[in-house]
Coordinates of C-alpha atoms in Angstrom, one line a residue:
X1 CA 19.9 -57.2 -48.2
X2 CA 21.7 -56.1 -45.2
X3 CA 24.0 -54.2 -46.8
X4 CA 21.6 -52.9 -48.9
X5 CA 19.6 -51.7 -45.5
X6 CA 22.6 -49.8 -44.2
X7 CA 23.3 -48.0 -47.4
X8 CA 19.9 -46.8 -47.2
X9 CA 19.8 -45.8 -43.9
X10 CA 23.4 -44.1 -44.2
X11 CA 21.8 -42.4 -47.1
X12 CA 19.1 -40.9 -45.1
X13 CA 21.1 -40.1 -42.4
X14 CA 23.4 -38.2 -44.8
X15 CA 20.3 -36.1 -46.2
X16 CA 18.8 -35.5 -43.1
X17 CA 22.4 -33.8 -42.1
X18 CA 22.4 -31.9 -44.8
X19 CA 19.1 -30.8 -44.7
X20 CA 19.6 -29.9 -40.7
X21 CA 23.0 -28.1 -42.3
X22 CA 20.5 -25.8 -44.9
X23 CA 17.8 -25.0 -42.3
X24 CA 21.2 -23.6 -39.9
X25 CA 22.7 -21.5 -43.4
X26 CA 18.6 -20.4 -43.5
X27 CA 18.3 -19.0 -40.2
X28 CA 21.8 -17.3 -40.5
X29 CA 20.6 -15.3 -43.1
X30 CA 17.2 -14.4 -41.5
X31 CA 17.1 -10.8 -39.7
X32 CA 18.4 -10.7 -36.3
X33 CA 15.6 -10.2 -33.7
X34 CA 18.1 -7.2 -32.5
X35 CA 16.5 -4.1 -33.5
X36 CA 19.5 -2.0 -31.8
X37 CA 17.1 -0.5 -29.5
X38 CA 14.6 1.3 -31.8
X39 CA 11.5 0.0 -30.2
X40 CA 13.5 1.2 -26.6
X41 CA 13.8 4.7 -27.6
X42 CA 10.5 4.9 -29.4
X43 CA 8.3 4.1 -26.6
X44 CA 6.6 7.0 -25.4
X45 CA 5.9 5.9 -21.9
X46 CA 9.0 6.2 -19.1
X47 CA 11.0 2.9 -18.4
X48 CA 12.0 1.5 -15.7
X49 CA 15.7 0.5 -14.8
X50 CA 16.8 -1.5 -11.6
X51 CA 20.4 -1.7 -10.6
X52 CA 21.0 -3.9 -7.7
X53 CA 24.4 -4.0 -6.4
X54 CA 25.2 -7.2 -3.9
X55 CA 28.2 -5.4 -2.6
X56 CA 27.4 -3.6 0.8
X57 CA 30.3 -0.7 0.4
X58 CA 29.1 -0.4 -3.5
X59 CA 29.1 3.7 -3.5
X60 CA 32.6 3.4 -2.1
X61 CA 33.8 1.4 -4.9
X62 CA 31.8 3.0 -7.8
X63 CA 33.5 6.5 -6.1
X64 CA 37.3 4.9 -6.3
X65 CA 37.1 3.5 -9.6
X66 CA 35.6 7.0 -10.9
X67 CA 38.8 8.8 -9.1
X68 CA 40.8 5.9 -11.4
X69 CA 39.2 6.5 -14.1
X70 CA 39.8 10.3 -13.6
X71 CA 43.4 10.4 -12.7
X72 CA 44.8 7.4 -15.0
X73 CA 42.1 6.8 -16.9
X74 CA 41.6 3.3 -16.0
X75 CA 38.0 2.3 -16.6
X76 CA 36.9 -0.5 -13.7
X77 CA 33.3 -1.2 -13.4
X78 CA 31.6 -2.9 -10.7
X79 CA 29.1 -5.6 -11.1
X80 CA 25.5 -5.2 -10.6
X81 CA 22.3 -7.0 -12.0
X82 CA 20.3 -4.6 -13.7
X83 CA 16.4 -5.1 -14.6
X84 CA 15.3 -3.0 -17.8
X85 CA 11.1 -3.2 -18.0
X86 CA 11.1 -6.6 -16.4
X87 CA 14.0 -7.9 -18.3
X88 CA 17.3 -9.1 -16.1
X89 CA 20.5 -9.1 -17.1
X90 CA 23.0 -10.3 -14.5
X91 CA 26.7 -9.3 -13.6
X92 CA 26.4 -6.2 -15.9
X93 CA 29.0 -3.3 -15.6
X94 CA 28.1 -0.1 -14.2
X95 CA 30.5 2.5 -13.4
X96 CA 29.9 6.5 -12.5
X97 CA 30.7 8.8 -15.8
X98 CA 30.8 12.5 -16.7
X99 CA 32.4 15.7 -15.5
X100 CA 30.7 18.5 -14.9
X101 CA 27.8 16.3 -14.1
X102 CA 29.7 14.0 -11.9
X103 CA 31.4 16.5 -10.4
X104 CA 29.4 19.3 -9.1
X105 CA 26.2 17.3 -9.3
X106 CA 25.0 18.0 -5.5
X107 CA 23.9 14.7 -3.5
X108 CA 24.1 11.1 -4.9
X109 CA 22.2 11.2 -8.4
X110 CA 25.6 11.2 -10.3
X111 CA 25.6 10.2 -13.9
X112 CA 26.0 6.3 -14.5
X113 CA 27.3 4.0 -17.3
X114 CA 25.9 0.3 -17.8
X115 CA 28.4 -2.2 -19.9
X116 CA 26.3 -5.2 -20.7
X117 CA 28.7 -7.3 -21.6
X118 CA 31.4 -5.9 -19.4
X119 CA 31.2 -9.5 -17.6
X120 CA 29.6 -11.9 -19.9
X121 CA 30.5 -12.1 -23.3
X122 CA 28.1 -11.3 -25.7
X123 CA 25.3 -10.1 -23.3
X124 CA 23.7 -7.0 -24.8
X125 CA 20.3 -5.3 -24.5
X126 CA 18.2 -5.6 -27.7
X127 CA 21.8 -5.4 -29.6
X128 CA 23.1 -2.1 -27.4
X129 CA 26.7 -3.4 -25.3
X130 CA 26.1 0.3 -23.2
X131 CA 23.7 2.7 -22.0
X132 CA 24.5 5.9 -20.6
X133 CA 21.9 7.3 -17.4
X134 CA 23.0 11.0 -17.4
X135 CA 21.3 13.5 -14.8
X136 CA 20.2 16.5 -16.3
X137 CA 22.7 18.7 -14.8
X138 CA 21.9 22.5 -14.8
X139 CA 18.9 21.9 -16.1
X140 CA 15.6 22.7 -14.5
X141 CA 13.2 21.8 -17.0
X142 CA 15.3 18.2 -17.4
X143 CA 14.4 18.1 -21.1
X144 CA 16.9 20.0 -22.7
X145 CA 18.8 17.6 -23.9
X146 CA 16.4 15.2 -25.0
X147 CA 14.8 17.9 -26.9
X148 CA 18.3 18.5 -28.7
X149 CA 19.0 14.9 -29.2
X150 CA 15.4 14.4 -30.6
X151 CA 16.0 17.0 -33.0
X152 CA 19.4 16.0 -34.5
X153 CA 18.0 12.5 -35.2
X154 CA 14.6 13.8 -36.5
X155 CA 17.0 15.6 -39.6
X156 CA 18.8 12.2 -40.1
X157 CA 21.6 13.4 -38.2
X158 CA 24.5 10.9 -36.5
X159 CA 23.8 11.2 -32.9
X160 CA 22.6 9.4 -29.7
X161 CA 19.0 8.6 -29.2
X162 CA 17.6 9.2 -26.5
X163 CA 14.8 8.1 -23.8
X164 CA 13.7 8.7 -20.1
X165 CA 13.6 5.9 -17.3
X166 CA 12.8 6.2 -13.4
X167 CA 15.7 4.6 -12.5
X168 CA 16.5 2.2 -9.0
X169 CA 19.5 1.8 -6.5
X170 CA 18.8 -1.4 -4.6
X171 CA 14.8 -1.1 -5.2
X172 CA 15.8 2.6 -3.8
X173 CA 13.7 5.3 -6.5
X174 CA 17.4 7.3 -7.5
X175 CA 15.5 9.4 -9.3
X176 CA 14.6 10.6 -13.1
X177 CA 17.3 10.1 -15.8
X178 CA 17.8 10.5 -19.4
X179 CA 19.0 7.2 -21.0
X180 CA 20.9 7.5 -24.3
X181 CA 23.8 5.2 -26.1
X182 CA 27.3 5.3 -26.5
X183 CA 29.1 6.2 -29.7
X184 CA 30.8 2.5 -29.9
X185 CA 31.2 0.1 -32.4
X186 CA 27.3 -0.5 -31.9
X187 CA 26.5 3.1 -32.9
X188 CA 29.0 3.2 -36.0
X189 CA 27.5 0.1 -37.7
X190 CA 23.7 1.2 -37.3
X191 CA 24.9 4.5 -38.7
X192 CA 27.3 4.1 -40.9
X193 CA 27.2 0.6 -41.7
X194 CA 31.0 0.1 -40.8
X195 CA 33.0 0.9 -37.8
X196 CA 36.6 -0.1 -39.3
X197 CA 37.6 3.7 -39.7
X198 CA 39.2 5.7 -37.0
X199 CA 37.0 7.3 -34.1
X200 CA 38.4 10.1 -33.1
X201 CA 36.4 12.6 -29.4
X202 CA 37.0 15.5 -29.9
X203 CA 38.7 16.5 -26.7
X204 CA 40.2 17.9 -25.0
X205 CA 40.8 20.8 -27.0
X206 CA 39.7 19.8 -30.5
X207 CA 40.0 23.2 -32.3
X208 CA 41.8 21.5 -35.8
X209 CA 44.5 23.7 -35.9
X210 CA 47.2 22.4 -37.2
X211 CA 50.5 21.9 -36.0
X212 CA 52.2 19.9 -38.1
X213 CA 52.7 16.2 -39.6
X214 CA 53.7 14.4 -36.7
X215 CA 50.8 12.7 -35.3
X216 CA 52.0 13.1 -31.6
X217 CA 51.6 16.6 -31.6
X218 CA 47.6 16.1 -31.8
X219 CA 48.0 13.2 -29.1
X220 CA 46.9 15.8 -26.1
X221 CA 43.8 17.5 -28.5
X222 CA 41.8 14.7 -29.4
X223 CA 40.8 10.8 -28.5
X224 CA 41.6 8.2 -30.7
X225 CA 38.6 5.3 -29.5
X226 CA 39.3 2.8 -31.5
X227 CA 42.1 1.1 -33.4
X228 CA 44.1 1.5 -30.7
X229 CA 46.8 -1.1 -31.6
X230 CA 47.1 0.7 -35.4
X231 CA 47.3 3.9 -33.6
X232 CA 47.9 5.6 -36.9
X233 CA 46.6 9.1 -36.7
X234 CA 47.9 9.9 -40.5
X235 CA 44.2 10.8 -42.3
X236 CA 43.2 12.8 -39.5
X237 CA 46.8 15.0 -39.8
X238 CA 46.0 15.1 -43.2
X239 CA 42.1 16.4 -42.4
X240 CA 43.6 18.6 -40.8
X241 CA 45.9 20.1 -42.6
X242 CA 43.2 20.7 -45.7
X243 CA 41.4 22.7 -43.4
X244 CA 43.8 24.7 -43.1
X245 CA 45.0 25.3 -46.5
X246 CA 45.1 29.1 -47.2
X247 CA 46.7 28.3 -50.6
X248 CA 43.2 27.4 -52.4
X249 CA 40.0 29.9 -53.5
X250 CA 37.0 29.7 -51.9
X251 CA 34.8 27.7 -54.6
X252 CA 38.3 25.5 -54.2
X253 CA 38.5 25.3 -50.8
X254 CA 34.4 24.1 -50.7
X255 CA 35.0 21.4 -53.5
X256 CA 38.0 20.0 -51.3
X257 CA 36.1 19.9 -48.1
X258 CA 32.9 18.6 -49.7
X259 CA 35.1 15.5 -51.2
X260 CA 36.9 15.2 -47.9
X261 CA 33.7 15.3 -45.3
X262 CA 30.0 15.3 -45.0
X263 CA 29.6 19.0 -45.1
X264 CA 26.0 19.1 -44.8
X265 CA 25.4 17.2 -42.1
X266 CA 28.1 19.0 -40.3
X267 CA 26.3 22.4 -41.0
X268 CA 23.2 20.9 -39.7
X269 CA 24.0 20.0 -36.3
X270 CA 26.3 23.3 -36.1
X271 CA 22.9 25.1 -37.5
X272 CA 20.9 23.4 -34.3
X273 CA 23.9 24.1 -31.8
X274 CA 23.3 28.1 -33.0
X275 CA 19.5 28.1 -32.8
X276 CA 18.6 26.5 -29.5
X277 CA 21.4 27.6 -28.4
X278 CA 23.6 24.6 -27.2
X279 CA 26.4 26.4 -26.2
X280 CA 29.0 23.8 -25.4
X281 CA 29.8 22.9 -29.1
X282 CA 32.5 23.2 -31.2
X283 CA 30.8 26.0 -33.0
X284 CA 29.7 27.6 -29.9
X285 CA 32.0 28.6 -26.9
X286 CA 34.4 25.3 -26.5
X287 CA 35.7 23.1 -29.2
X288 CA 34.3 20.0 -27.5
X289 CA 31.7 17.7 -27.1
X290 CA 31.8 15.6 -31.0
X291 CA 33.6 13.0 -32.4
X292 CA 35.0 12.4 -36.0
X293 CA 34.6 9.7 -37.9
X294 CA 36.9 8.9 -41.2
X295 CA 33.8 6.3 -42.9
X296 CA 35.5 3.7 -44.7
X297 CA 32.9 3.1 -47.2
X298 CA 32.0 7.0 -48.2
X299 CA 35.7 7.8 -47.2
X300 CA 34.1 10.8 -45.7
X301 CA 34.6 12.6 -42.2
X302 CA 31.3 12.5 -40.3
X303 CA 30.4 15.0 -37.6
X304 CA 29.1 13.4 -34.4
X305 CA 26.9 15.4 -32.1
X306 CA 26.3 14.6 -28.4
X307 CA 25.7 16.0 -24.8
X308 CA 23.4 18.8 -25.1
X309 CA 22.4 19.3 -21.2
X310 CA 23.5 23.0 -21.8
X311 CA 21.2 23.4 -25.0
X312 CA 18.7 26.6 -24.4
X313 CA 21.7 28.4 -22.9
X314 CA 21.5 26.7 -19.8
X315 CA 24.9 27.9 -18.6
X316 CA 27.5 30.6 -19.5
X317 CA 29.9 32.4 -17.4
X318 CA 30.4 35.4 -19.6
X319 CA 27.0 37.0 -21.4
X320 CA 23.4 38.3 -19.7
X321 CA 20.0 36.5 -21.0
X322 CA 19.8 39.5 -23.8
X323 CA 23.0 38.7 -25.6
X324 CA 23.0 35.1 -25.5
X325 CA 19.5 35.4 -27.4
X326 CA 21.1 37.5 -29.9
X327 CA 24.1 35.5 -30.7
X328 CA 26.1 35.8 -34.1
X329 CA 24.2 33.1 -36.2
X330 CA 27.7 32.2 -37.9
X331 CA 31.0 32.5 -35.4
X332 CA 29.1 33.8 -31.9
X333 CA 31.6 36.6 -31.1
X334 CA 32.8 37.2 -27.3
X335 CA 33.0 33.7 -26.1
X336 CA 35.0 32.4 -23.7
X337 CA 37.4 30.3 -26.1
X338 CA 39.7 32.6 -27.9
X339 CA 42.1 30.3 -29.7
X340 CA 41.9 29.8 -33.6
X341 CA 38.9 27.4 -34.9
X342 CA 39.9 27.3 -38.5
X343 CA 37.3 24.7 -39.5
X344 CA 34.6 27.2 -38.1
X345 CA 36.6 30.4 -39.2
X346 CA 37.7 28.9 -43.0
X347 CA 33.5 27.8 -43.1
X348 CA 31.3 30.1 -41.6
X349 CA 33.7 33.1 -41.0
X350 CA 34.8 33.8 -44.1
X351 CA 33.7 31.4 -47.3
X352 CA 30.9 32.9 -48.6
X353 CA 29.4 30.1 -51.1
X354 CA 29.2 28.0 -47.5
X355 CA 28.1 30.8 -45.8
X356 CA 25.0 30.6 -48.2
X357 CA 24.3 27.3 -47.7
X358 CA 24.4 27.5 -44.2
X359 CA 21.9 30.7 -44.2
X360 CA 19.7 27.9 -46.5
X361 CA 19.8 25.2 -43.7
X362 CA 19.1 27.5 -40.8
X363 CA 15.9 28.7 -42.9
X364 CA 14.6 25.6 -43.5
X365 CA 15.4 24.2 -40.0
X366 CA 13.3 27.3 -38.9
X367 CA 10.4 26.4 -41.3
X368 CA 10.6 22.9 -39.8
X369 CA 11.2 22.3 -36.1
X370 CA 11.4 26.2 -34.4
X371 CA 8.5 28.0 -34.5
X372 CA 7.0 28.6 -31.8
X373 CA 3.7 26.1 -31.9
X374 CA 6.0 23.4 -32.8
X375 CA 8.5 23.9 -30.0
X376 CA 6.1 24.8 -27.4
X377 CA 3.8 21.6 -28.2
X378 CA 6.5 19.2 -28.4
X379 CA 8.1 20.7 -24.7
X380 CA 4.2 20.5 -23.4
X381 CA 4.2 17.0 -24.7
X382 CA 7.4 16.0 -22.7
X383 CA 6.7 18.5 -19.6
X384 CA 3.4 16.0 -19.2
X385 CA 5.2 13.0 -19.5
X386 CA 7.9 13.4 -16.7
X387 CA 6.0 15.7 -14.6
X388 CA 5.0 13.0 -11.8
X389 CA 8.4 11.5 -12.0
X390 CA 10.3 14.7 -11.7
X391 CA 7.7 15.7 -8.7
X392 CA 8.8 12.0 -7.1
X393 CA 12.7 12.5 -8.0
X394 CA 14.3 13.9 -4.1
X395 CA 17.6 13.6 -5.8
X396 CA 17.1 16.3 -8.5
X397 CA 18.5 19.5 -8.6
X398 CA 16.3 22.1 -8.8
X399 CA 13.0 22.4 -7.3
X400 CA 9.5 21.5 -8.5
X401 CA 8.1 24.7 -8.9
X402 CA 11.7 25.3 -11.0
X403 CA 10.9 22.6 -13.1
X404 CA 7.7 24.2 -14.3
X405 CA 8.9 27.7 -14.4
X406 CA 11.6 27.0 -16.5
X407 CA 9.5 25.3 -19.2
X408 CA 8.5 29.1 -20.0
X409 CA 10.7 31.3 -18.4
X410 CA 14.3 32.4 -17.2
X411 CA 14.9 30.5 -13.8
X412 CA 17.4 33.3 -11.7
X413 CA 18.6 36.5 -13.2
X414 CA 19.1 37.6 -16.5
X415 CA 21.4 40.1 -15.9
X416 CA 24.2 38.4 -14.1
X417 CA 25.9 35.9 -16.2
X418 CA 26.3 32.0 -14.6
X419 CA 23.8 32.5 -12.3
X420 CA 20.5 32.8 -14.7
X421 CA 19.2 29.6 -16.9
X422 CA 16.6 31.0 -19.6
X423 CA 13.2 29.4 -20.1
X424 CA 12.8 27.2 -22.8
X425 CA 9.6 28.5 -24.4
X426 CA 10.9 32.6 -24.2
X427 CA 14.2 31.6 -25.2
X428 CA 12.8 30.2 -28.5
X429 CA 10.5 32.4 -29.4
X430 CA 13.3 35.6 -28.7
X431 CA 16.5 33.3 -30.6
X432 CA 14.1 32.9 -33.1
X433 CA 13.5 36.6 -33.5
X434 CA 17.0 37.2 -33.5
X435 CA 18.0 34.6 -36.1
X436 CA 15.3 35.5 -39.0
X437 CA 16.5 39.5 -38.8
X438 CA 20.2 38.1 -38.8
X439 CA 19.3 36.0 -41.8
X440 CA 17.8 38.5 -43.9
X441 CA 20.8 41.2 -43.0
X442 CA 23.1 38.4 -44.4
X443 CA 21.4 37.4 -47.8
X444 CA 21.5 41.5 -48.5
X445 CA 25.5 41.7 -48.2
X446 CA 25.8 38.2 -49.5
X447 CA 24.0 39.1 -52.7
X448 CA 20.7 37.3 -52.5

């Protein structure tokens, strides 16, 4: 009876591991709670981010590690605690990041990066490992890049989201910043659903000329981000020399690219760069500011779009307010860059079947997003949101009554290039102008 009594028990014992072993293979195929920071950028209202250092010489350090990261490109963060709406997260990363906006940025709102898991493994903010704070740098109205940003991920289009929070230094108000993500591994597999392929930045000088087979010779033109031990740079090389194939017709020459990138999401974002203006593109003035991505699943290039702070024509050494509104809608002629761009020259310049599809984009995108009651309600909408936080922010660049001047008009002077930053409503309406006469000109001599 006894033994009898044990086998049962055992038995029960036995089912209720298995059972506890079927509820654990349950919840590991429910959804994560992780919703990779939708309902962060979604929320209309401004958020609120802390970021309490406990060193005392903490600027010191964040300054060194950025002259590191600079000069050998050695990326040390410092630790912090950081409070996002209430939520703590404790020994996170944060380190200074940018350029331009680091560097010529006057007084201490400098642009920051938060690593979330920098110190602990595995700590992440609903699913995000990094968020970026940048500072609005030449921009009075401090919504130019959001309003770029909101735009490329309103057509569908890979690129950061992004949001606005009042952000703290030691319970010190730092000022107003723009918070958007990183293109990581994060980004890749809510975009892509797969991050295994190479990530290539497209800097310094990303033009895709090519020079050759051997992958070192593209070593000092772009950033390989990922797969670093691999290192094996072969598909781009070879991306790179189809672009440049002058051997194949033009219908050719499309059918090769189509089966070799995403072409039309690549002449999206390049169609947005042209209208609003964001002149700091690869199809623009400088063959920055993008990444690459070779997709493992579609085994498709993918054009990445970031950093639009110069979006509305915010800066340019080189052209008054007049001919920056009436920029060539397919390769914008007098720019400062003045090396070959044969993915931009082979495309727009000269191929005429993608020349047409372009010219159909931009129309649409028109129809859309830029006329002027859309534009001009969406910057009212934003303009009302930040206004009391902009008014609060000491650390901002440019004035208040700047701020709200440049939400309609030219802040400096038109005439003298570098020294003039058009308004975002007059801009629109006279690029917009510009771009429906250029559009109509082109479908005449392209046979439409």
């Amino acid at each position: 009876m006894f033994k009898k009594y044990i086998l049962f028990t055992g038995l029960i014992s036995l089912l209720a591991i298995a059972s506890s072993f079927a509820q654990a293979v349950d919840a590991s195929k429910k959804p994560s709670k992780k919703d990779y920071g939708k309902s962060f950028f979604e929320k209309d209202s401004i958020h609120v981010i802390r970021i309490n250092f406990t060193q005392c010489n903490f600027w010191d350090s964040l300054t060194t590690n950025k002259k590191l990261l600079d000069s050998l490109e050695i990326s040390n963060y410092l630790q912090a605690n950081v409070i996002i709406d209430n939520k703590k997260f404790f020994s996170t990363g944060v380190r200074f990041k940018g350029e331009s906006s680091y560097d010529f940025y006057p007084g201490k709102k400098k642009p920051f990066r938060i690593k979330f898991n920098k110190f602990i493994k595995g700590q992440d903010f609903k699913g995000l490992e990094e968020l970026n704070l940048t500072n609005n740098f030449k921009d009075p109205s401090m919504m130019r890049e959001k309003l770029y940003l909101d735009l490329l991920n309103k057509e569908g289009l890979p690129a950061p989201r992004a949001t606005y929070a009042k952000v703290y230094i030691n319970d010190k108000y730092w000022g107003l910043y723009l918070v958007n993500e990183s293109i990581d591994k994060v980004f890749l597999e809510t975009r892509f659903k797969t991050s295994s392929g190479n990530l290539f930045q497209g800097e310094p000088q990303a033009n895709f000329v090519y020079v050759g087979n051997e992958p070192m010779k593209y070593w000092n033109r772009y950033v390989l981000k990922n797969n670093l031990k691999k290192n094996d740079w072969t598909d781009l090389v070879k991306f790179i020399r189809m672009v440049n194939d002058t051997t194949l017709s033009q219908e050719e020459y499309l059918r090769k690219l189509e089966a070799t990138m995403n072409l039309d999401k690549c002449l999206r974002a390049w169609a947005i760069n042209n209208i609003i203006g964001n002149i700091d593109a690869y199809n623009m003035f400088y063959p920055h500011n993008f990444f690459i991505f070779h997709d493992s699943i579609s085994t498709k290039w993918q054009w990445i779009s970031l950093d639009g702070n110069y979006a509305f024509a915010a800066w340019n050494p080189v052209m008054p307010l007049h001919q920056l509104e009436n920029l060539d809608i397919l390769v914008p002629d007098s720019v400062p860059y003045k090396e070959p761009r044969p993915l931009l020259e082979k495309t727009l310049g000269e191929n005429k079947f993608i020349q047409k599809r372009y010219l159909s984009i931009m129309t649409e995108l028109l129809r859309k997003y830029f006329n002027e009651e859309t534009m001009n309600q969406q910057i009212d909408s934003i303009a009302l949101r930040i206004r009391v936080s902009v008014y609060a922010d000491v650390n901002k660049m440019y004035s208040n009554t700047e701020f709200d001047t440049n939400i309609n008009t030219t802040v400096g002077d038109p005439l003298d290039p570098g020294n003039f930053i058009p308004g975002l409503k007059s801009f629109i309406a006279a690029r917009r102008k510009s771009i429906e006469k250029q559009i109509d000109e082109l479908n005449k001599k392209l046979g439409d």
